[in-house]
CSV table of C-alpha atoms and ligand atoms in Angstrom, one decimal:
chain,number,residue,atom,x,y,z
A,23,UNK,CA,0.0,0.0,0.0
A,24,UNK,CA,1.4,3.6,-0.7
A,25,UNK,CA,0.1,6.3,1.4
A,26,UNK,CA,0.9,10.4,0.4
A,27,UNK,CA,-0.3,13.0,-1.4
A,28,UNK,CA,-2.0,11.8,-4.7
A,29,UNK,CA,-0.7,8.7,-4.5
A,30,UNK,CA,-3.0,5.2,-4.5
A,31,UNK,CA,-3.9,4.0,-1.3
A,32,UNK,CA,-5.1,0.6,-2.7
A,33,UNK,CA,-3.2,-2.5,-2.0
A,34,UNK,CA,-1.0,-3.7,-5.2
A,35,UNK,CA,-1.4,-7.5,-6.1
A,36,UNK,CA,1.3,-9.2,-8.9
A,37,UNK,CA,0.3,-12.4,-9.9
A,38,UNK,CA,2.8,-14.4,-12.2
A,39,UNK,CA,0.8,-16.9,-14.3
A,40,UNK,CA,-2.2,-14.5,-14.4
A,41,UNK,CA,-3.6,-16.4,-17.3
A,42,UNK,CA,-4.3,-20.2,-16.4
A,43,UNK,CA,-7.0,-21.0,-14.6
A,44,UNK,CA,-5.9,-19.8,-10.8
A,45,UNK,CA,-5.2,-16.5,-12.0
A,46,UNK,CA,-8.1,-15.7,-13.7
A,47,UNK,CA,-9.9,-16.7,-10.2
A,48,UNK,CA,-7.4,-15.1,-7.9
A,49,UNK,CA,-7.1,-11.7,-10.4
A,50,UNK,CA,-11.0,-11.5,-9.9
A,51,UNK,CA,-11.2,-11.8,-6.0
A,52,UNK,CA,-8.3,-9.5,-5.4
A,53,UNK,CA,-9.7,-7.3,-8.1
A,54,UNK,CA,-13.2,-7.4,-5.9
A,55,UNK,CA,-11.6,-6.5,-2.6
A,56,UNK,CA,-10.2,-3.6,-4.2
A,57,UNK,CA,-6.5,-3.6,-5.1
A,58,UNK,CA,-4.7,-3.0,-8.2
A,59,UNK,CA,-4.0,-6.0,-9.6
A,60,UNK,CA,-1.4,-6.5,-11.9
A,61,UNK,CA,-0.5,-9.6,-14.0
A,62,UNK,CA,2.7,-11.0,-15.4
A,63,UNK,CA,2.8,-12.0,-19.2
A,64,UNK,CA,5.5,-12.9,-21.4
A,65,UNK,CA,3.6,-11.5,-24.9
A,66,UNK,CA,1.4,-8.5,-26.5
A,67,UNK,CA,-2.1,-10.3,-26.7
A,68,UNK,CA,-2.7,-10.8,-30.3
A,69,UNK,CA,-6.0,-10.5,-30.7
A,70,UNK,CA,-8.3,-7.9,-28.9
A,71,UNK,CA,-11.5,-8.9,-27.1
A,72,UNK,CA,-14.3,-10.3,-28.7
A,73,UNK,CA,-17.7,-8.0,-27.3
A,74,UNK,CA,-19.1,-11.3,-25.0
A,75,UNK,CA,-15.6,-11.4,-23.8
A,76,UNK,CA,-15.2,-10.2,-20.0
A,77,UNK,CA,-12.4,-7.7,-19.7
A,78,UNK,CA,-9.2,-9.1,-17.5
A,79,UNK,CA,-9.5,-8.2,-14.0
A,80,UNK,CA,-5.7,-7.2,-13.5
A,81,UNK,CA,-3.3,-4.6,-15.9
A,82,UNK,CA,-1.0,-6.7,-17.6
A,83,UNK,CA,2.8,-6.3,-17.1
A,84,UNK,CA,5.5,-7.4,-19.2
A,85,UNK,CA,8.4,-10.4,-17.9
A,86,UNK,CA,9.6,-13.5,-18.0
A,87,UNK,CA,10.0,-16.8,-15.4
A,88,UNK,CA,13.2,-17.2,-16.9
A,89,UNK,CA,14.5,-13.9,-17.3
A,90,UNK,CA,16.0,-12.8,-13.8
A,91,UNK,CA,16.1,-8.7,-14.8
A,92,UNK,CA,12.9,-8.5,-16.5
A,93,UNK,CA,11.2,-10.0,-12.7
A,94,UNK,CA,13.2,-7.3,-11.4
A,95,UNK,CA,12.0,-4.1,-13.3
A,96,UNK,CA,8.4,-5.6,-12.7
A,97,UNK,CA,8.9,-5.7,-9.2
A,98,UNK,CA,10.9,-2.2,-9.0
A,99,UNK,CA,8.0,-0.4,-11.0
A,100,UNK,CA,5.0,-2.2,-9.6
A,101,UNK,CA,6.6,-2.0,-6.2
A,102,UNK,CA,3.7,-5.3,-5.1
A,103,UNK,CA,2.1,-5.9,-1.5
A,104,UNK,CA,1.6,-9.1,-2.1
A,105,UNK,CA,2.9,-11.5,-4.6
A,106,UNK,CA,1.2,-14.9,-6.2
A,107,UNK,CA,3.8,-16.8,-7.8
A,108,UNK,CA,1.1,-19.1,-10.4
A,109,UNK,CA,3.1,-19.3,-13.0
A,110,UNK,CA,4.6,-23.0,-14.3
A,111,UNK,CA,4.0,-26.0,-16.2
A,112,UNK,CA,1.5,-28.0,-14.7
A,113,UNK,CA,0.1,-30.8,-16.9
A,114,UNK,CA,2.4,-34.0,-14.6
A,115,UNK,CA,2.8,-36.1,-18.4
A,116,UNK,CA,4.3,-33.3,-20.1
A,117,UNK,CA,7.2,-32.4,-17.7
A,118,UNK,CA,7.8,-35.8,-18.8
A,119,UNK,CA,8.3,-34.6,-22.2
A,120,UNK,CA,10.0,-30.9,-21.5
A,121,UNK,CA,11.8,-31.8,-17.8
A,122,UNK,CA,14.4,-29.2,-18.3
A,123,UNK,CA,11.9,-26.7,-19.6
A,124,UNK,CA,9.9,-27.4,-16.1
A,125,UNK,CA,13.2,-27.2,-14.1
A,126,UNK,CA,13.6,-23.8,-15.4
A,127,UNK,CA,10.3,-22.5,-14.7
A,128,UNK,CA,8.8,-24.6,-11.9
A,129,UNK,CA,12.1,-24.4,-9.9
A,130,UNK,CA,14.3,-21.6,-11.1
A,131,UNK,CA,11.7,-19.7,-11.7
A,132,UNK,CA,10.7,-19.6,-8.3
A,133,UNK,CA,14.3,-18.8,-7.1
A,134,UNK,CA,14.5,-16.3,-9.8
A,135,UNK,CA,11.2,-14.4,-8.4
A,136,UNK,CA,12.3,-14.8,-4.9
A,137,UNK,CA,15.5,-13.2,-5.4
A,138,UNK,CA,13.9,-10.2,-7.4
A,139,UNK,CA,11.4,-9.7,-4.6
A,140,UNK,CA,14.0,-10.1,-2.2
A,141,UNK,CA,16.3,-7.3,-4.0
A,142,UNK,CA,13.6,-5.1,-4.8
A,143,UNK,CA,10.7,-5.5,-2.5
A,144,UNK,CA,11.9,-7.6,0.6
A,145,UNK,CA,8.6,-6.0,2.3
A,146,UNK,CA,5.9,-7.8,0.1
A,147,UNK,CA,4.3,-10.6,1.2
A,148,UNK,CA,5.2,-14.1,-0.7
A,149,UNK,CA,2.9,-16.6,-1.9
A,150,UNK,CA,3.9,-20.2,-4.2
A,151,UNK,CA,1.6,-22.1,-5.5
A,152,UNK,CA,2.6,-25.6,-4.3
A,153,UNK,CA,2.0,-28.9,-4.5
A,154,UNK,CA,0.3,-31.9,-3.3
A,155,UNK,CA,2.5,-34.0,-6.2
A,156,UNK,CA,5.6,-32.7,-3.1
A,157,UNK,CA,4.6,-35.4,-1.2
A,158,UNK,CA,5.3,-39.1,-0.6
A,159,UNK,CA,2.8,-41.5,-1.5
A,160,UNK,CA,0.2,-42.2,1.5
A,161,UNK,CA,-3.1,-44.2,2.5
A,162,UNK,CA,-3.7,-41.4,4.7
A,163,UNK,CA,-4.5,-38.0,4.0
A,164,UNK,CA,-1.4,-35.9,3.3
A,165,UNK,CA,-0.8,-32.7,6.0
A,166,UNK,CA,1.8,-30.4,6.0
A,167,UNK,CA,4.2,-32.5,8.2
A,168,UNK,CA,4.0,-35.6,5.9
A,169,UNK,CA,6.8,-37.1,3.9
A,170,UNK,CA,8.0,-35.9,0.7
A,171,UNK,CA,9.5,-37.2,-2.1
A,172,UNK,CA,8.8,-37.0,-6.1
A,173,UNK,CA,7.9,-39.0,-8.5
A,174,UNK,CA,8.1,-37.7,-11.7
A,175,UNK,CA,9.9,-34.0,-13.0
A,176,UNK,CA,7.1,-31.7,-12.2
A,177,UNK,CA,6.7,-32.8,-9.0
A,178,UNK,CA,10.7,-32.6,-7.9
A,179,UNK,CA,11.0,-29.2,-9.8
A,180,UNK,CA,7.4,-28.2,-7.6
A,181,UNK,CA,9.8,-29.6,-4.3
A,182,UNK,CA,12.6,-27.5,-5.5
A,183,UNK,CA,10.0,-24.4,-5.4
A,184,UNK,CA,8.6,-25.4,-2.1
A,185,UNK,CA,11.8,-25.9,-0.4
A,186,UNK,CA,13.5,-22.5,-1.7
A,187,UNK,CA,10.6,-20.9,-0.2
A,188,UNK,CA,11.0,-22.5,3.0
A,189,UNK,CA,14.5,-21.4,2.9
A,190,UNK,CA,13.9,-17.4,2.1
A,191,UNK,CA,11.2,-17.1,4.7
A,192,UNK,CA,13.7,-19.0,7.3
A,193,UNK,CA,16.9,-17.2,6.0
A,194,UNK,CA,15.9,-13.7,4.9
A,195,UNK,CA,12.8,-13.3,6.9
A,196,UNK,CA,10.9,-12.6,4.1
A,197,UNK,CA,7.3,-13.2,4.5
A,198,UNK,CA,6.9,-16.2,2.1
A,199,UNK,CA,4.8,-19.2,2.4
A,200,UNK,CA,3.8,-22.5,0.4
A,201,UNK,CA,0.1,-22.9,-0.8
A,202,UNK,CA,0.2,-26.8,-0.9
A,203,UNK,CA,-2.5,-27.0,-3.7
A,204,UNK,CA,-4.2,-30.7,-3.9
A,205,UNK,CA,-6.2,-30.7,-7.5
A,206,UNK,CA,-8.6,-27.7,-8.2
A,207,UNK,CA,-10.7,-27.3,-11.1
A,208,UNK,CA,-13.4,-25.1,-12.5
A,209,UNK,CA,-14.7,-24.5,-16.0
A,210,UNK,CA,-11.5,-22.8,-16.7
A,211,UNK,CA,-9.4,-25.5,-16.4
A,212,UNK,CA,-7.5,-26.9,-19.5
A,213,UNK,CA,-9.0,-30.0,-21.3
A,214,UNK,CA,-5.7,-31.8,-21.0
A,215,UNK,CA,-6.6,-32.7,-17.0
A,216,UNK,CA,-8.7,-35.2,-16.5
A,217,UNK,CA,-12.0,-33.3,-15.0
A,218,UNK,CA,-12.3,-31.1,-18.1
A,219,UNK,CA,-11.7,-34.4,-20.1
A,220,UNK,CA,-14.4,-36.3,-18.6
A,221,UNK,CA,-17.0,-33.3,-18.6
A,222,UNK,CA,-16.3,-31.6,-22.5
A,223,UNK,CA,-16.7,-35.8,-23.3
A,224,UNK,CA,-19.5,-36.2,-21.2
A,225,UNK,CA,-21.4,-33.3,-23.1
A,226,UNK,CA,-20.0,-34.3,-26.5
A,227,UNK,CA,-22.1,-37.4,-26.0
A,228,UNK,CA,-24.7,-36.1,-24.7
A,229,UNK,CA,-25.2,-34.1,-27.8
A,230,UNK,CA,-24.6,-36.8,-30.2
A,231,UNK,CA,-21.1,-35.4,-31.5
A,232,UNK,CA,-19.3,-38.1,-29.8
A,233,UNK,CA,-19.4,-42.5,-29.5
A,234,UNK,CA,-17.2,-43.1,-26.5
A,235,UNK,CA,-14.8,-41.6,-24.4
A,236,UNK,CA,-11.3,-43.3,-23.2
A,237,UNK,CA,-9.6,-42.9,-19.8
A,238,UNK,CA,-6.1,-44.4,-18.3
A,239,UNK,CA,-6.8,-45.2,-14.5
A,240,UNK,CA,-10.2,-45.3,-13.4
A,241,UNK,CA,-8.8,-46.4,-10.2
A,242,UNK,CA,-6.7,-43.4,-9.5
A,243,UNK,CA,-8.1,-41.3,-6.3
A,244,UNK,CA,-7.7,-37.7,-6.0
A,245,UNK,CA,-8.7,-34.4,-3.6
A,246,UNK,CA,-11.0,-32.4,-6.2
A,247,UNK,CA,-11.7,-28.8,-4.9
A,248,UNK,CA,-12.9,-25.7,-6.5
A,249,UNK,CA,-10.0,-23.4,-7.8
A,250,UNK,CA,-12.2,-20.1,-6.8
A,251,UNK,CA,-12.3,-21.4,-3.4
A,252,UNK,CA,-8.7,-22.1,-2.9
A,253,UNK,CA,-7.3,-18.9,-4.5
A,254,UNK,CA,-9.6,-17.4,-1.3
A,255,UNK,CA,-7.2,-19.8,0.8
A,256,UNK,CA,-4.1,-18.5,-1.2
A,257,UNK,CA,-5.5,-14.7,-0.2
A,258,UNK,CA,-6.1,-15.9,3.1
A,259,UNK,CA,-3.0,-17.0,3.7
A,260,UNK,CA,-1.0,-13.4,3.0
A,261,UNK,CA,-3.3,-11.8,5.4
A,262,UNK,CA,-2.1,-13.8,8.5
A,263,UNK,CA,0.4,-12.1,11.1
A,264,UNK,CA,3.4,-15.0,10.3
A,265,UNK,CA,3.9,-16.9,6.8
A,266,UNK,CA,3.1,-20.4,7.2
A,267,UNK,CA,2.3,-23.0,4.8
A,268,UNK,CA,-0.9,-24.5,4.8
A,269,UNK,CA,-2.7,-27.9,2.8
A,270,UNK,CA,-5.0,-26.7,0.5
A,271,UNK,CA,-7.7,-29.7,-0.1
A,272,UNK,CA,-11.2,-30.5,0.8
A,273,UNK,CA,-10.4,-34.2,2.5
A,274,UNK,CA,-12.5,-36.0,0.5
A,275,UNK,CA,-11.6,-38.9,-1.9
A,276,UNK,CA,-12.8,-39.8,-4.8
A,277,UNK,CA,-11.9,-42.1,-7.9
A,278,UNK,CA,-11.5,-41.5,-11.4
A,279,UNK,CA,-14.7,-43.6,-12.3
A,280,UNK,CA,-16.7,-41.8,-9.5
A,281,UNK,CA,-16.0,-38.3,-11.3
A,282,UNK,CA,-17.3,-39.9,-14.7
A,283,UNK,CA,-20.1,-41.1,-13.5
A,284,UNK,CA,-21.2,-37.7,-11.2
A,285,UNK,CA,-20.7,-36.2,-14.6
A,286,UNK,CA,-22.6,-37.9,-17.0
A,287,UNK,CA,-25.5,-38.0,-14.5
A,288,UNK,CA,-25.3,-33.9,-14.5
A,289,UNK,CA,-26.9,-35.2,-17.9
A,290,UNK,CA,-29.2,-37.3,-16.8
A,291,UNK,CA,-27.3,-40.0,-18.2
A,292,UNK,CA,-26.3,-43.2,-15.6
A,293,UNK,CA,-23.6,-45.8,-16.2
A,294,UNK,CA,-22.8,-49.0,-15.4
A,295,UNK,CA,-19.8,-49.8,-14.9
A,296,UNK,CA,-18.8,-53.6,-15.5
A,297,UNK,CA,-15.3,-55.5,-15.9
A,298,UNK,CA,-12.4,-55.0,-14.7
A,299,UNK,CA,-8.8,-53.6,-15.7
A,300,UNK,CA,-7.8,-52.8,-18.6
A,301,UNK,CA,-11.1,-54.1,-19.6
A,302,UNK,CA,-13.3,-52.3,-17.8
A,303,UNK,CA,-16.6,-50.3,-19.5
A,304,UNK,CA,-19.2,-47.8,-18.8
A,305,UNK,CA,-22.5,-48.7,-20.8
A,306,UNK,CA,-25.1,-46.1,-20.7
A,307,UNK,CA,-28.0,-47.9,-18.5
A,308,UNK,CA,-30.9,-46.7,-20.1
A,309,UNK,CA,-29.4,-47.9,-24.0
A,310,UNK,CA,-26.8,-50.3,-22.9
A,311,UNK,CA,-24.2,-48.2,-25.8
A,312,UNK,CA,-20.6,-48.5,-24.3
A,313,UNK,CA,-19.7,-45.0,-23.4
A,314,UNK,CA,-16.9,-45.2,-21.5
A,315,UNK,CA,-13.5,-47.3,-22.0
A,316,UNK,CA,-10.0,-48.0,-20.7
A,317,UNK,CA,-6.6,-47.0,-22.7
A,318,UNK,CA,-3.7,-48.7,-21.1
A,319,UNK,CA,-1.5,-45.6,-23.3
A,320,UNK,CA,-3.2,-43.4,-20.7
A,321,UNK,CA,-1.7,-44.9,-17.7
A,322,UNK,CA,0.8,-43.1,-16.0
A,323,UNK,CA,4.2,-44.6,-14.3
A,324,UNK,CA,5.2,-44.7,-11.8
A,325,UNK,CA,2.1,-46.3,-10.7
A,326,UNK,CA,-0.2,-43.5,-8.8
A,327,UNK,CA,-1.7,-44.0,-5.2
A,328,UNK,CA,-4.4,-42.4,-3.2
A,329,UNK,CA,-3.6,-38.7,-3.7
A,330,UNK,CA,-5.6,-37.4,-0.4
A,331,UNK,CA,-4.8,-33.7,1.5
A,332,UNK,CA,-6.3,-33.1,5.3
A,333,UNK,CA,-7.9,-29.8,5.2
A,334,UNK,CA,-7.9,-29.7,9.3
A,335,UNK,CA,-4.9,-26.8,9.8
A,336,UNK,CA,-6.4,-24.2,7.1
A,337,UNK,CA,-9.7,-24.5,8.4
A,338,UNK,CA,-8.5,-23.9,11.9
A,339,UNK,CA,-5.6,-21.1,11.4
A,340,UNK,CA,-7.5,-19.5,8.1
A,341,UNK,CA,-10.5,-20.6,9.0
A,342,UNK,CA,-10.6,-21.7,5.4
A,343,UNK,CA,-13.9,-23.9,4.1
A,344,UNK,CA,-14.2,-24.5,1.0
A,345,UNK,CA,-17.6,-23.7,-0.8
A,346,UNK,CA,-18.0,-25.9,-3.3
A,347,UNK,CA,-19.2,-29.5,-2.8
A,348,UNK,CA,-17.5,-32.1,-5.0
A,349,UNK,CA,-20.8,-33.1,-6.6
A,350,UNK,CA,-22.0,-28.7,-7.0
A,351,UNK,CA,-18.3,-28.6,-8.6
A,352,UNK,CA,-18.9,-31.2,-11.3
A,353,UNK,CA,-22.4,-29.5,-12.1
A,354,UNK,CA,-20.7,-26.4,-12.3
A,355,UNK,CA,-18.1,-28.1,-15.2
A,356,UNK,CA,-20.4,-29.8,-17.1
A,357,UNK,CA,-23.0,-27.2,-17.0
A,358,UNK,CA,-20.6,-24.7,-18.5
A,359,UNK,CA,-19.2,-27.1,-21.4
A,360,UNK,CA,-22.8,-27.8,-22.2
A,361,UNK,CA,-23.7,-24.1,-22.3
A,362,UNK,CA,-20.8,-23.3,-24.6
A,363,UNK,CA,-21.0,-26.3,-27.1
A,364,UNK,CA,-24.3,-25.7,-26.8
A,365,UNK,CA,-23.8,-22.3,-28.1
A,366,UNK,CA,-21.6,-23.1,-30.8
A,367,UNK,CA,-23.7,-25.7,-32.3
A,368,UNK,CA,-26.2,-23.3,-32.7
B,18,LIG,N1,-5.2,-36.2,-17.6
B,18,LIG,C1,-5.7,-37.4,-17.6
B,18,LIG,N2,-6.3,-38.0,-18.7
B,18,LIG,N3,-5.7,-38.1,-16.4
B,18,LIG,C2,-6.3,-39.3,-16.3
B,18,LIG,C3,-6.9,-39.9,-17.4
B,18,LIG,C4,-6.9,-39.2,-18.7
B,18,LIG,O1,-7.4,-39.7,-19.7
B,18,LIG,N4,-7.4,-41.1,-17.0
B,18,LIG,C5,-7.1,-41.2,-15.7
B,18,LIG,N5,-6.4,-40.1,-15.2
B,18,LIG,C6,-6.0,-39.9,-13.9
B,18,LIG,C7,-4.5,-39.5,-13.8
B,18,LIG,O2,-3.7,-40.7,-13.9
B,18,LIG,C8,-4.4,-38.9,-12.4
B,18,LIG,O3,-4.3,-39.9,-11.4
B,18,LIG,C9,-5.8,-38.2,-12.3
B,18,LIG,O4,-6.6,-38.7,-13.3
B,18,LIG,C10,-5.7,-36.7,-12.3
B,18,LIG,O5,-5.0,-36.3,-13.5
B,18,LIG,P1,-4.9,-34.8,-14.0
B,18,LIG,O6,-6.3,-34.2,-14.0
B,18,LIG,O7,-4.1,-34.8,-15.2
B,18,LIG,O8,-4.2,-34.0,-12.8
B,18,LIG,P2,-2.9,-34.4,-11.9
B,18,LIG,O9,-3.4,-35.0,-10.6
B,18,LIG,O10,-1.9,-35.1,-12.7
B,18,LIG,O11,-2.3,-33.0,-11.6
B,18,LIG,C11,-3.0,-31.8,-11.2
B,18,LIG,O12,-3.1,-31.7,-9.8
B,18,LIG,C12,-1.9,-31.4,-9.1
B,18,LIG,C13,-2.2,-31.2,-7.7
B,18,LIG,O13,-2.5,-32.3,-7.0
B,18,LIG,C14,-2.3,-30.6,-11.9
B,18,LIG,O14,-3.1,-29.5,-11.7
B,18,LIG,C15,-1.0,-30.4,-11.2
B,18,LIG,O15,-0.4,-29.2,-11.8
B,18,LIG,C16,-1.2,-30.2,-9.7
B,18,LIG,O16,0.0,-29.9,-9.1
């Protein structure tokens, strides 16, 4: 916040990775509580808005993850309260495909924007966006004393991130902290994770555009939360008199298969599920069509286990809750893919 004559009393908010899916959520809020909010983009848009298009919540500000000066000037001209470092790869299969790419941004990247803000503004506040993929595989739900260790590039350049953070806060004093995200999704998130998959599928389907959709493992369990709650948590957690990290998750476990079939009946459409494996189907009940089937290509390896967070600390030191239920979130998804492909069918 500046204070003098003329000058903007309104808090200043940079976000880094302002246009994925968190951003556009967290750019919003922050934008609602009244701060300037400014965003980090490497490019001049190329196209200007299209008149149904809502206008970006946030100014937009030139830099780059990898380029250490061009942090720097941003920071030294913005001069931020608060920081939200979003930016990275985050589809887990392609830091597979591009790990040094991800080291740079996921990890450096990090270290890169730490040191700028340390140089340049050591009196904003500090957020990461981290990680449940940080921590070691576990039948019970992960909390932020539990094990880590990686299991694919994303995930150890993520730890990297975490741990760098850990280590300003601790060794500079900086007021930085760790967001330890377990899987949020909205309408906005890309159709490469699995929710958007299932749900763009699912509607696709429904509208006769589509036989059958394949999945890897149905078996796989994840922590699904809304991303405009847990950007709240993210804000929550810059307002609190010490930087701590908290678990971002709503506790609550659920399987590949159960997300496809919560989504399918947002369209009145029930499966059943039968076989098992590789071999397993979803047939539509009321037509007995095949809907749903297994794709051994999309399994992913190292095996995956029960990806679970406990929610207990943030809703007792942020007093964090998250609004959206897991079955109001997968309306919300499929609702809004049916709206648009509605809309472009038309
Ligand atoms: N993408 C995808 N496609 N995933 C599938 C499919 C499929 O066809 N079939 C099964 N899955 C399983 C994956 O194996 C995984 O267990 C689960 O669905 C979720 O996959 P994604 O939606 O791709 O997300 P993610 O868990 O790998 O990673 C997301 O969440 C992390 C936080 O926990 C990303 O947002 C990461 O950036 C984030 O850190």
């Amino acid at each position: 916040m500046k204070s003098g004559c003329g000058v903007s009393m309104k808090k200043r908010a940079l976000i880094t990775g302002v246009e994925g899916q968190d951003g556009y959520y967290l750019a919003r809020l922050l934008a609602r509580k009244g701060y300037e909010v400014f965003g980090v983009v490497r490019k001049k848009a190329r196209r200007s808005l299209s008149g149904s298009e809502e206008a970006p919540a946030y100014e937009r500000i030139y830099a780059d993850m990898m380029e250490f000066s061009s942090l720097c000037s941003c920071i030294r001209e913005i001069r931020p309260d608060e920081i939200y470092n979003l930016a990275g790869l985050s589809e887990v299969p392609l830091s597979w495909k591009q790990p040094i790419f991800t080291a740079h941004v996921n990890a450096l990247g990090v270290l890169r924007i730490l040191e700028a803000m340390r140089l340049c503004a050591p009196e904003a506040r500090f957020l990461q966006s981290s990680t449940s993929e940080i921590f070691a595989p576990s039948a019970q739900p992960l909390h932020e004393g539990s094990a880590m260790a990686t299991r694919n590039p994303y995930g150890t350049a993520k730890l990297y991130g975490h741990w760098i953070t850990t280590n300003y806060r601790e060794s500079y004093g900086l007021f930085a902290c760790a967001a330890i995200l377990f899987n949020h999704e909205s309408p906005r998130r890309g159709i490469e994770f699995v929710t958007r998959k299932i749900s763009a599928a699912a509607v696709r389907i429904y509208l006769g555009r589509q036989k059958v959709l394949e999945l890897g493992n149905l078996d796989a369990v994840r922590d699904w939360g809304s991303a405009e709650d847990y950007v709240r948590a993210m804000w929550l957690m810059l307002q609190q008199e010490r930087p701590e990290d908290f678990v971002v998750a709503t506790g609550e476990p659920h399987t590949v298969r159960e997300f496809a079939s919560a989504a399918f009946h947002a369209l009145g459409i029930d499966l059943a599920w039968e076989g098992e494996g590789f071999a397993e189907t979803a047939r539509d009940q009321r037509t007995g069509e095949v809907l749903i089937r297994v794709n051994p290509a999309l399994y992913r390896f190292p095996k995956e286990d029960v990806i679970v967070g406990n929610p207990a600390r943030a809703a007792r030191k942020l007093g964090f809750l998250p609004a959206h239920s897991f079955h109001s979130l997968v309306e919300e998804i499929v609702k809004s893919d049916l709206s648009a492909l509605s809309e472009d069918l038309r």
